[in-house]
């Protein structure tokens, strides 16, 4: 799978730490909701999400394009 084609949700929130206020970005992978990237910029949050996704699937995302055992429409029957 091409990592640039992975859908994600990017949100930002301001957090008050008492002595300062920081804007934090959260990048949630929409394919696997357990993968989340957090950063102080959009790019940093997206980079952390991709790093977490690659670590979790250990290169199996790119192998999925070459497999013929994927989702087959012929394998389904209508009731």
Coordinates of N, CA, C and O in Angstrom, one line a residue:
X1 N 0.8 -1.2 0.0 CA 0.0 0.0 0.0 C 0.9 1.2 0.0 O 1.9 1.3 0.7
X2 N 0.5 2.2 -0.8 CA 1.2 3.5 -0.8 C 0.9 4.3 0.4 O -0.3 4.5 0.7
X3 N 1.9 4.6 1.2 CA 1.7 5.4 2.4 C 1.1 6.7 2.2 O 0.5 7.3 3.1
X4 N 1.2 7.3 1.0 CA 0.6 8.6 0.8 C -0.9 8.5 0.5 O -1.6 9.5 0.5
X5 N -1.4 7.3 0.4 CA -2.8 7.1 0.1 C -3.6 6.7 1.4 O -4.8 6.4 1.3
X6 N -2.9 6.7 2.5 CA -3.6 6.3 3.8 C -4.4 7.5 4.3 O -3.9 8.6 4.5
X7 N -5.7 7.2 4.5 CA -6.6 8.3 5.0 C -6.3 8.6 6.5 O -6.0 7.7 7.3
X8 N -6.3 9.9 6.9 CA -6.0 10.3 8.2 C -6.9 11.4 8.6 O -7.5 12.1 7.8
X9 N -7.0 11.7 9.9 CA -7.7 12.8 10.5 C -6.7 13.6 11.3 O -6.0 13.1 12.2
X10 N -6.6 14.9 11.0 CA -5.6 15.7 11.7 C -6.4 16.8 12.4 O -7.2 17.5 11.8
X11 N -6.2 16.9 13.7 CA -6.9 17.9 14.6 C -5.8 18.6 15.4 O -4.7 18.1 15.6
X12 N -6.1 19.8 15.9 CA -5.2 20.5 16.8 C -6.0 21.0 18.0 O -7.2 21.4 17.9
X13 N -5.3 21.1 19.1 CA -5.9 21.6 20.3 C -4.9 22.5 21.0 O -3.7 22.2 21.0
X14 N -5.3 23.5 21.7 CA -4.4 24.3 22.5 C -4.5 23.8 23.9 O -5.6 23.6 24.5
X15 N -3.3 23.4 24.5 CA -3.3 22.9 25.9 C -2.6 24.0 26.7 O -1.6 24.6 26.4
X16 N -3.3 24.3 27.9 CA -2.8 25.2 28.8 C -2.0 24.5 29.9 O -2.5 23.7 30.6
X17 N -0.7 24.8 30.0 CA 0.2 24.2 31.0 C 0.4 25.1 32.2 O 1.2 24.8 33.0
X18 N -0.4 26.1 32.3 CA -0.2 27.0 33.5 C 0.7 28.1 33.2 O 0.4 29.3 33.4
X19 N 1.9 27.8 32.8 CA 2.9 28.8 32.5 C 3.0 29.2 31.0 O 3.6 30.2 30.6
X20 N 2.4 28.3 30.1 CA 2.3 28.6 28.7 C 1.2 27.9 28.1 O 0.7 26.9 28.7
X21 N 0.9 28.3 26.9 CA -0.1 27.6 26.1 C 0.5 27.1 24.8 O 1.2 27.8 24.1
X22 N 0.4 25.8 24.5 CA 1.0 25.1 23.4 C -0.1 24.6 22.5 O -1.1 24.0 23.0
X23 N 0.1 24.6 21.2 CA -0.8 24.0 20.2 C -0.2 22.6 19.9 O 0.9 22.5 19.5
X24 N -1.1 21.6 20.1 CA -0.7 20.2 19.9 C -1.5 19.7 18.7 O -2.7 19.9 18.7
X25 N -0.8 18.9 17.8 CA -1.5 18.3 16.7 C -1.6 16.8 16.9 O -0.7 16.2 17.3
X26 N -2.8 16.3 16.6 CA -3.0 14.8 16.6 C -3.4 14.3 15.2 O -4.2 14.9 14.6
X27 N -2.7 13.3 14.8 CA -3.0 12.7 13.5 C -3.4 11.2 13.7 O -2.6 10.4 14.1
X28 N -4.7 11.0 13.4 CA -5.3 9.6 13.6 C -5.4 8.9 12.3 O -5.9 9.4 11.3
X29 N -4.8 7.7 12.2 CA -4.9 6.9 11.0 C -6.4 6.3 11.0 O -6.9 5.8 11.9
X30 N -7.0 6.5 9.8 CA -8.4 6.0 9.7 C -8.5 4.6 9.3 O -9.6 4.0 9.3
X31 N -7.4 3.9 8.9 CA -7.4 2.5 8.6 C -7.2 1.7 9.9 O -7.8 0.6 10.0
X32 N -6.4 2.2 10.8 CA -6.2 1.5 12.1 C -6.3 2.6 13.2 O -5.4 3.4 13.3
X33 N -7.4 2.6 13.9 CA -7.6 3.7 14.9 C -6.7 3.6 16.1 O -6.7 4.5 17.0
X34 N -5.9 2.5 16.2 CA -4.9 2.4 17.3 C -3.6 3.2 17.0 O -2.7 3.3 17.9
X35 N -3.5 3.6 15.8 CA -2.3 4.3 15.3 C -2.5 5.8 15.4 O -3.4 6.3 14.8
X36 N -1.7 6.5 16.2 CA -1.9 7.9 16.4 C -0.5 8.6 16.5 O 0.4 8.1 17.0
X37 N -0.4 9.8 15.8 CA 0.8 10.6 15.8 C 0.5 11.9 16.6 O -0.6 12.5 16.4
X38 N 1.4 12.3 17.4 CA 1.3 13.5 18.2 C 2.5 14.4 17.9 O 3.6 13.9 17.9
X39 N 2.3 15.7 17.7 CA 3.4 16.6 17.5 C 3.1 18.0 17.7 O 1.9 18.4 17.9
X40 N 4.1 18.9 17.7 CA 3.9 20.3 17.9 C 3.6 21.0 16.5 O 3.4 22.2 16.5
X41 N 3.7 20.2 15.4 CA 3.4 20.8 14.1 C 2.6 19.7 13.3 O 2.6 18.5 13.7
X42 N 2.0 20.1 12.3 CA 1.2 19.1 11.5 C 2.2 18.1 10.9 O 1.9 16.9 10.9
X43 N 3.3 18.5 10.3 CA 4.2 17.6 9.7 C 4.8 16.6 10.7 O 5.0 15.4 10.4
X44 N 5.1 17.1 11.9 CA 5.6 16.2 13.0 C 4.6 15.1 13.4 O 4.9 13.9 13.6
X45 N 3.3 15.5 13.5 CA 2.3 14.6 13.9 C 2.1 13.5 12.8 O 1.9 12.3 13.1
X46 N 2.1 14.0 11.5 CA 1.9 13.0 10.4 C 3.1 12.1 10.3 O 2.9 10.9 10.1
X47 N 4.3 12.6 10.6 CA 5.5 11.8 10.5 C 5.5 10.7 11.6 O 5.8 9.5 11.4
X48 N 5.0 11.1 12.8 CA 4.9 10.1 13.9 C 3.8 9.1 13.6 O 4.0 7.9 14.0
X49 N 2.7 9.4 13.0 CA 1.7 8.5 12.6 C 2.3 7.4 11.6 O 2.1 6.2 11.8
X50 N 3.0 7.9 10.6 CA 3.5 7.0 9.6 C 4.6 6.1 10.3 O 4.6 4.9 10.0
X51 N 5.4 6.6 11.2 CA 6.4 5.8 11.9 C 5.7 4.7 12.7 O 6.1 3.6 12.7
X52 N 4.6 5.1 13.4 CA 3.9 4.1 14.2 C 3.3 3.0 13.3 O 3.2 1.9 13.6
X53 N 2.7 3.5 12.2 CA 2.1 2.5 11.2 C 3.1 1.6 10.7 O 2.9 0.4 10.6
X54 N 4.3 2.1 10.3 CA 5.3 1.2 9.7 C 5.8 0.2 10.8 O 6.1 -0.9 10.5
X55 N 6.0 0.7 12.0 CA 6.5 -0.2 13.1 C 5.4 -1.3 13.4 O 5.8 -2.4 13.7
X56 N 4.2 -0.9 13.4 CA 3.1 -1.9 13.7 C 3.0 -3.0 12.7 O 2.9 -4.2 13.0
X57 N 3.1 -2.6 11.4 CA 2.9 -3.6 10.3 C 4.2 -4.1 9.7 O 4.2 -4.9 8.9
X58 N 5.3 -3.5 10.2 CA 6.7 -4.0 9.8 C 6.9 -4.3 8.3 O 7.3 -5.4 8.0
X59 N 6.5 -3.4 7.5 CA 6.7 -3.5 6.1 C 5.6 -4.3 5.3 O 5.7 -4.5 4.1
X60 N 4.7 -4.9 6.0 CA 3.6 -5.7 5.4 C 2.7 -4.8 4.6 O 1.9 -5.3 3.8
X61 N 2.7 -3.5 4.7 CA 1.8 -2.6 4.0 C 2.2 -2.6 2.5 O 1.4 -2.7 1.6
X62 N 3.5 -2.6 2.2 CA 4.0 -2.6 0.8 C 3.8 -4.0 0.2 O 3.7 -4.1 -1.0
X63 N 3.9 -5.0 1.0 CA 3.7 -6.4 0.4 C 2.3 -6.7 0.0 O 2.0 -7.5 -0.8
X64 N 1.3 -5.9 0.6 CA -0.1 -6.2 0.3 C -0.4 -5.9 -1.1 O -1.3 -6.5 -1.7
X65 N 0.3 -5.0 -1.8 CA 0.1 -4.7 -3.2 C 0.4 -5.9 -4.1 O -0.2 -6.1 -5.1
X66 N 1.4 -6.7 -3.7 CA 1.8 -7.8 -4.5 C 1.1 -9.1 -4.3 O 1.2 -10.0 -5.1
X67 N 0.3 -9.2 -3.2 CA -0.4 -10.4 -2.8 C -1.6 -10.6 -3.7 O -2.3 -9.7 -4.0
X68 N -1.9 -11.8 -4.1 CA -3.1 -12.1 -4.8 C -4.2 -12.7 -3.9 O -5.2 -13.0 -4.3
X69 N -3.8 -12.8 -2.6 CA -4.8 -13.3 -1.7 C -5.6 -12.3 -1.0 O -6.1 -12.5 0.1
X70 N -5.7 -11.1 -1.6 CA -6.4 -10.0 -1.0 C -7.9 -10.1 -1.1 O -8.5 -11.2 -1.3
X71 N -8.6 -9.1 -1.1 CA -10.0 -9.0 -1.2 C -10.5 -9.3 -2.6 O -10.2 -8.6 -3.6
X72 N -11.3 -10.4 -2.8 CA -11.7 -10.8 -4.1 C -13.3 -10.7 -4.1 O -14.0 -11.2 -3.3
X73 N -13.7 -10.0 -5.1 CA -15.2 -9.8 -5.3 C -15.9 -11.1 -5.7 O -17.0 -11.4 -5.3
X74 N -15.2 -12.0 -6.4 CA -15.8 -13.3 -6.8 C -16.0 -14.3 -5.6 O -16.7 -15.2 -5.8
X75 N -15.4 -14.0 -4.5 CA -15.5 -14.9 -3.4 C -16.9 -14.7 -2.6 O -17.1 -15.5 -1.7
X76 N -17.7 -13.7 -3.0 CA -18.9 -13.5 -2.3 C -20.1 -14.0 -3.1 O -20.1 -14.0 -4.3
X77 N -21.1 -14.4 -2.3 CA -22.4 -14.8 -2.9 C -23.5 -14.0 -2.4 O -23.5 -13.6 -1.2
X78 N -24.5 -13.7 -3.2 CA -25.7 -13.0 -2.8 C -26.7 -14.0 -2.2 O -26.8 -15.1 -2.7
X79 N -27.4 -13.6 -1.2 CA -28.4 -14.4 -0.6 C -29.7 -14.3 -1.4 O -30.1 -13.4 -1.9

